[in-house]
Amino acid sequence: MSDLITKKTLKYLTDLARIEIKTEKEKKLLKDLVKIIDYFEELKKADIKDIEPMAGGTVKNNVFRIDEEDDGLPFQETKKDKLIEQFFEEEDSFLKIPAVFDEKNKRN
């Protein structure tokens, strides 16, 4: 069983992600996270020395469409304007968001 996930680690992760976990759900979440970590530890043990690495993936065509006029504005500009309209704060052409890293989430 993995000892990488402790209550302290879970608290740090939930604070960083800014999510609240009810106390009664904490034990189940810890158990699930330990299972996930243990699974990855098991995958690390797999013997892959005789397996040829895959490279290149699949051949794809250009999936981007050509910009077209939309109400007199280029497509990309219209999309950008709609995105900016939905944002809650803008300053000097920058979209502002609440701080992600602050003193509360700083590691010791």
Short mmCIF file of N, CA and C in Angstrom, two decimals:
data_model
loop_
_atom_site.label_atom_id
_atom_site.label_comp_id
_atom_site.label_asym_id
_atom_site.label_seq_id
_atom_site.Cartn_x
_atom_site.Cartn_y
_atom_site.Cartn_z
N MET A 1 0.84 -1.18 0.00
CA MET A 1 0.00 0.00 0.00
C MET A 1 0.88 1.24 0.00
N SER A 2 0.52 2.19 -0.80
CA SER A 2 1.31 3.41 -0.95
C SER A 2 1.18 4.30 0.28
N ASP A 3 2.32 4.84 0.71
CA ASP A 3 2.29 5.79 1.82
C ASP A 3 2.50 7.22 1.29
N LEU A 4 2.37 7.40 -0.03
CA LEU A 4 2.54 8.72 -0.62
C LEU A 4 1.35 9.63 -0.35
N ILE A 5 0.18 9.05 -0.20
CA ILE A 5 -1.02 9.84 0.03
C ILE A 5 -1.42 9.74 1.50
N THR A 6 -1.26 10.83 2.20
CA THR A 6 -1.66 10.92 3.60
C THR A 6 -2.77 11.95 3.72
N LYS A 7 -3.34 12.05 4.91
CA LYS A 7 -4.37 13.07 5.12
C LYS A 7 -3.80 14.47 4.89
N LYS A 8 -2.55 14.65 5.28
CA LYS A 8 -1.89 15.94 5.09
C LYS A 8 -1.73 16.24 3.59
N THR A 9 -1.33 15.23 2.82
CA THR A 9 -1.18 15.40 1.37
C THR A 9 -2.53 15.70 0.73
N LEU A 10 -3.55 14.97 1.15
CA LEU A 10 -4.90 15.19 0.62
C LEU A 10 -5.36 16.62 0.93
N LYS A 11 -5.11 17.08 2.13
CA LYS A 11 -5.49 18.44 2.53
C LYS A 11 -4.76 19.46 1.64
N TYR A 12 -3.47 19.22 1.41
CA TYR A 12 -2.69 20.13 0.55
C TYR A 12 -3.27 20.16 -0.86
N LEU A 13 -3.59 18.99 -1.41
CA LEU A 13 -4.12 18.91 -2.77
C LEU A 13 -5.49 19.58 -2.89
N THR A 14 -6.35 19.37 -1.90
CA THR A 14 -7.68 19.98 -1.96
C THR A 14 -7.58 21.49 -1.79
N ASP A 15 -6.65 21.96 -0.97
CA ASP A 15 -6.44 23.41 -0.84
C ASP A 15 -5.93 24.00 -2.14
N LEU A 16 -4.98 23.31 -2.76
CA LEU A 16 -4.40 23.78 -4.01
C LEU A 16 -5.45 23.81 -5.12
N ALA A 17 -6.29 22.80 -5.17
CA ALA A 17 -7.35 22.72 -6.19
C ALA A 17 -8.58 23.53 -5.80
N ARG A 18 -8.56 24.04 -4.58
CA ARG A 18 -9.68 24.82 -4.04
C ARG A 18 -11.00 24.07 -4.13
N ILE A 19 -10.95 22.84 -3.63
CA ILE A 19 -12.16 22.04 -3.53
C ILE A 19 -12.34 21.61 -2.08
N GLU A 20 -13.57 21.43 -1.70
CA GLU A 20 -13.86 20.99 -0.34
C GLU A 20 -14.28 19.53 -0.36
N ILE A 21 -13.72 18.77 0.56
CA ILE A 21 -14.06 17.36 0.69
C ILE A 21 -14.71 17.19 2.07
N LYS A 22 -15.89 16.62 2.09
CA LYS A 22 -16.55 16.36 3.37
C LYS A 22 -15.76 15.31 4.13
N THR A 23 -15.73 15.43 5.43
CA THR A 23 -14.96 14.53 6.28
C THR A 23 -15.33 13.07 6.04
N GLU A 24 -16.61 12.81 5.86
CA GLU A 24 -17.05 11.42 5.66
C GLU A 24 -16.59 10.86 4.30
N LYS A 25 -16.28 11.71 3.34
CA LYS A 25 -15.80 11.27 2.02
C LYS A 25 -14.27 11.16 1.98
N GLU A 26 -13.60 11.76 2.96
CA GLU A 26 -12.14 11.80 2.96
C GLU A 26 -11.51 10.41 2.98
N LYS A 27 -12.04 9.52 3.81
CA LYS A 27 -11.49 8.17 3.93
C LYS A 27 -11.59 7.41 2.61
N LYS A 28 -12.74 7.50 1.94
CA LYS A 28 -12.93 6.81 0.66
C LYS A 28 -12.00 7.40 -0.40
N LEU A 29 -11.87 8.72 -0.43
CA LEU A 29 -11.00 9.36 -1.41
C LEU A 29 -9.54 8.95 -1.18
N LEU A 30 -9.11 8.91 0.06
CA LEU A 30 -7.75 8.46 0.37
C LEU A 30 -7.53 7.03 -0.12
N LYS A 31 -8.51 6.17 0.14
CA LYS A 31 -8.42 4.77 -0.28
C LYS A 31 -8.33 4.67 -1.81
N ASP A 32 -9.15 5.45 -2.52
CA ASP A 32 -9.14 5.45 -3.99
C ASP A 32 -7.81 5.96 -4.54
N LEU A 33 -7.29 7.03 -3.95
CA LEU A 33 -6.02 7.59 -4.41
C LEU A 33 -4.87 6.61 -4.18
N VAL A 34 -4.90 5.90 -3.06
CA VAL A 34 -3.87 4.89 -2.78
C VAL A 34 -3.94 3.79 -3.83
N LYS A 35 -5.15 3.37 -4.21
CA LYS A 35 -5.31 2.34 -5.25
C LYS A 35 -4.71 2.82 -6.58
N ILE A 36 -4.95 4.07 -6.91
CA ILE A 36 -4.43 4.62 -8.16
C ILE A 36 -2.91 4.65 -8.14
N ILE A 37 -2.32 5.13 -7.05
CA ILE A 37 -0.86 5.18 -6.92
C ILE A 37 -0.29 3.76 -6.97
N ASP A 38 -0.92 2.84 -6.27
CA ASP A 38 -0.45 1.45 -6.27
C ASP A 38 -0.50 0.85 -7.67
N TYR A 39 -1.53 1.19 -8.44
CA TYR A 39 -1.65 0.68 -9.80
C TYR A 39 -0.48 1.18 -10.66
N PHE A 40 -0.13 2.45 -10.51
CA PHE A 40 1.00 2.98 -11.27
C PHE A 40 2.31 2.34 -10.82
N GLU A 41 2.44 2.04 -9.55
CA GLU A 41 3.63 1.34 -9.07
C GLU A 41 3.72 -0.04 -9.71
N GLU A 42 2.58 -0.70 -9.86
CA GLU A 42 2.53 -2.01 -10.50
C GLU A 42 2.92 -1.91 -11.98
N LEU A 43 2.45 -0.86 -12.64
CA LEU A 43 2.81 -0.65 -14.05
C LEU A 43 4.31 -0.44 -14.23
N LYS A 44 4.94 0.22 -13.26
CA LYS A 44 6.38 0.45 -13.33
C LYS A 44 7.16 -0.87 -13.34
N LYS A 45 6.59 -1.91 -12.76
CA LYS A 45 7.27 -3.20 -12.66
C LYS A 45 7.15 -4.03 -13.95
N ALA A 46 6.31 -3.61 -14.87
CA ALA A 46 6.09 -4.38 -16.10
C ALA A 46 7.38 -4.49 -16.91
N ASP A 47 7.64 -5.69 -17.41
CA ASP A 47 8.82 -5.95 -18.23
C ASP A 47 8.52 -5.52 -19.67
N ILE A 48 9.13 -4.42 -20.08
CA ILE A 48 8.86 -3.90 -21.42
C ILE A 48 10.13 -3.83 -22.27
N LYS A 49 11.18 -4.53 -21.84
CA LYS A 49 12.46 -4.42 -22.55
C LYS A 49 12.39 -4.96 -23.98
N ASP A 50 11.53 -5.92 -24.26
CA ASP A 50 11.43 -6.49 -25.60
C ASP A 50 10.31 -5.88 -26.44
N ILE A 51 9.71 -4.83 -25.94
CA ILE A 51 8.61 -4.18 -26.66
C ILE A 51 9.15 -2.94 -27.37
N GLU A 52 8.90 -2.89 -28.68
CA GLU A 52 9.38 -1.76 -29.47
C GLU A 52 8.52 -0.53 -29.19
N PRO A 53 9.14 0.60 -28.91
CA PRO A 53 8.37 1.82 -28.64
C PRO A 53 7.58 2.25 -29.86
N MET A 54 6.43 2.82 -29.61
CA MET A 54 5.62 3.36 -30.70
C MET A 54 6.02 4.81 -30.92
N ALA A 55 6.07 5.21 -32.17
CA ALA A 55 6.40 6.59 -32.47
C ALA A 55 5.63 7.04 -33.69
N GLY A 56 5.32 8.29 -33.74
CA GLY A 56 4.70 8.85 -34.93
C GLY A 56 3.19 8.93 -34.90
N GLY A 57 2.55 8.01 -34.24
CA GLY A 57 1.09 8.04 -34.20
C GLY A 57 0.48 7.84 -35.57
N THR A 58 -0.60 8.52 -35.84
CA THR A 58 -1.28 8.38 -37.12
C THR A 58 -1.09 9.64 -37.94
N VAL A 59 -1.22 9.51 -39.23
CA VAL A 59 -1.12 10.66 -40.12
C VAL A 59 -2.48 11.35 -40.14
N LYS A 60 -2.46 12.66 -39.88
CA LYS A 60 -3.72 13.41 -39.88
C LYS A 60 -3.62 14.58 -40.85
N ASN A 61 -4.75 14.91 -41.42
CA ASN A 61 -4.83 16.10 -42.26
C ASN A 61 -4.98 17.32 -41.36
N ASN A 62 -4.74 18.48 -41.92
CA ASN A 62 -4.93 19.71 -41.19
C ASN A 62 -6.39 19.81 -40.76
N VAL A 63 -6.63 19.88 -39.47
CA VAL A 63 -8.00 19.89 -38.97
C VAL A 63 -8.53 21.30 -38.77
N PHE A 64 -7.66 22.31 -38.97
CA PHE A 64 -8.11 23.69 -38.79
C PHE A 64 -8.84 24.17 -40.03
N ARG A 65 -9.96 24.79 -39.82
CA ARG A 65 -10.71 25.28 -40.97
C ARG A 65 -10.21 26.67 -41.37
N ILE A 66 -10.50 27.06 -42.56
CA ILE A 66 -10.11 28.38 -43.06
C ILE A 66 -10.99 29.41 -42.38
N ASP A 67 -10.39 30.54 -41.98
CA ASP A 67 -11.17 31.63 -41.38
C ASP A 67 -12.18 32.14 -42.40
N GLU A 68 -13.39 32.35 -41.94
CA GLU A 68 -14.44 32.87 -42.80
C GLU A 68 -15.04 34.10 -42.15
N GLU A 69 -15.62 34.95 -42.97
CA GLU A 69 -16.27 36.15 -42.45
C GLU A 69 -17.50 35.75 -41.63
N ASP A 70 -17.70 36.46 -40.53
CA ASP A 70 -18.86 36.23 -39.67
C ASP A 70 -19.30 37.59 -39.16
N ASP A 71 -20.37 38.11 -39.69
CA ASP A 71 -20.85 39.44 -39.33
C ASP A 71 -19.79 40.50 -39.56
N GLY A 72 -19.00 40.34 -40.61
CA GLY A 72 -18.01 41.34 -40.94
C GLY A 72 -16.69 41.20 -40.19
N LEU A 73 -16.61 40.27 -39.24
CA LEU A 73 -15.37 40.07 -38.49
C LEU A 73 -14.77 38.72 -38.84
N PRO A 74 -13.44 38.63 -38.87
CA PRO A 74 -12.84 37.31 -39.08
C PRO A 74 -13.29 36.35 -37.99
N PHE A 75 -13.38 35.07 -38.32
CA PHE A 75 -13.87 34.05 -37.39
C PHE A 75 -13.14 34.08 -36.05
N GLN A 76 -11.80 34.08 -36.09
CA GLN A 76 -11.03 34.02 -34.85
C GLN A 76 -11.31 35.21 -33.96
N GLU A 77 -11.45 36.39 -34.53
CA GLU A 77 -11.71 37.58 -33.73
C GLU A 77 -13.07 37.49 -33.06
N THR A 78 -14.07 36.99 -33.78
CA THR A 78 -15.40 36.83 -33.21
C THR A 78 -15.35 35.86 -32.03
N LYS A 79 -14.65 34.76 -32.20
CA LYS A 79 -14.53 33.77 -31.14
C LYS A 79 -13.84 34.39 -29.92
N LYS A 80 -12.79 35.15 -30.15
CA LYS A 80 -12.05 35.80 -29.07
C LYS A 80 -12.95 36.78 -28.32
N ASP A 81 -13.70 37.58 -29.06
CA ASP A 81 -14.59 38.55 -28.43
C ASP A 81 -15.63 37.87 -27.54
N LYS A 82 -16.19 36.77 -28.02
CA LYS A 82 -17.18 36.04 -27.23
C LYS A 82 -16.56 35.49 -25.95
N LEU A 83 -15.33 35.01 -26.05
CA LEU A 83 -14.64 34.49 -24.87
C LEU A 83 -14.41 35.61 -23.85
N ILE A 84 -13.94 36.74 -24.32
CA ILE A 84 -13.66 37.87 -23.42
C ILE A 84 -14.93 38.35 -22.75
N GLU A 85 -16.04 38.38 -23.49
CA GLU A 85 -17.32 38.80 -22.92
C GLU A 85 -17.73 37.92 -21.74
N GLN A 86 -17.38 36.64 -21.78
CA GLN A 86 -17.78 35.72 -20.73
C GLN A 86 -16.88 35.79 -19.51
N PHE A 87 -15.70 36.40 -19.64
CA PHE A 87 -14.77 36.48 -18.52
C PHE A 87 -15.24 37.53 -17.54
N PHE A 88 -14.97 37.33 -16.27
CA PHE A 88 -15.51 38.23 -15.27
C PHE A 88 -14.66 39.48 -15.04
N GLU A 89 -13.39 39.48 -15.45
CA GLU A 89 -12.58 40.67 -15.26
C GLU A 89 -11.50 40.76 -16.34
N GLU A 90 -11.31 41.97 -16.86
CA GLU A 90 -10.30 42.21 -17.89
C GLU A 90 -9.56 43.49 -17.54
N GLU A 91 -8.25 43.48 -17.78
CA GLU A 91 -7.45 44.67 -17.51
C GLU A 91 -6.35 44.77 -18.56
N ASP A 92 -6.33 45.88 -19.31
CA ASP A 92 -5.32 46.12 -20.35
C ASP A 92 -5.18 44.92 -21.29
N SER A 93 -6.26 44.43 -21.80
CA SER A 93 -6.29 43.29 -22.74
C SER A 93 -5.87 41.97 -22.13
N PHE A 94 -5.76 41.91 -20.80
CA PHE A 94 -5.45 40.66 -20.11
C PHE A 94 -6.69 40.20 -19.35
N LEU A 95 -6.93 38.90 -19.35
CA LEU A 95 -8.04 38.34 -18.60
C LEU A 95 -7.54 38.00 -17.21
N LYS A 96 -8.19 38.53 -16.18
CA LYS A 96 -7.75 38.31 -14.81
C LYS A 96 -8.53 37.17 -14.18
N ILE A 97 -7.81 36.37 -13.41
CA ILE A 97 -8.41 35.27 -12.67
C ILE A 97 -7.98 35.38 -11.22
N PRO A 98 -8.68 34.73 -10.30
CA PRO A 98 -8.24 34.73 -8.90
C PRO A 98 -6.88 34.05 -8.78
N ALA A 99 -6.10 34.46 -7.79
CA ALA A 99 -4.77 33.89 -7.59
C ALA A 99 -4.86 32.39 -7.40
N VAL A 100 -3.98 31.67 -8.06
CA VAL A 100 -3.93 30.22 -7.93
C VAL A 100 -2.94 29.85 -6.84
N PHE A 101 -1.81 30.51 -6.84
CA PHE A 101 -0.78 30.27 -5.84
C PHE A 101 -0.74 31.47 -4.91
N ASP A 102 -1.01 31.23 -3.65
CA ASP A 102 -0.94 32.31 -2.67
C ASP A 102 -0.28 31.77 -1.41
N GLU A 103 -0.17 32.60 -0.41
CA GLU A 103 0.53 32.21 0.82
C GLU A 103 -0.11 30.98 1.47
N LYS A 104 -1.42 30.85 1.37
CA LYS A 104 -2.12 29.72 1.98
C LYS A 104 -1.65 28.38 1.41
N ASN A 105 -1.35 28.36 0.10
CA ASN A 105 -0.97 27.12 -0.57
C ASN A 105 0.53 26.95 -0.73
N LYS A 106 1.30 27.84 -0.14
CA LYS A 106 2.76 27.79 -0.28
C LYS A 106 3.32 26.60 0.48
N ARG A 107 4.23 25.87 -0.17
CA ARG A 107 4.88 24.74 0.50
C ARG A 107 5.93 25.25 1.47
N ASN A 108 6.14 24.48 2.54
CA ASN A 108 7.16 24.86 3.53
C ASN A 108 8.54 24.54 3.03
#
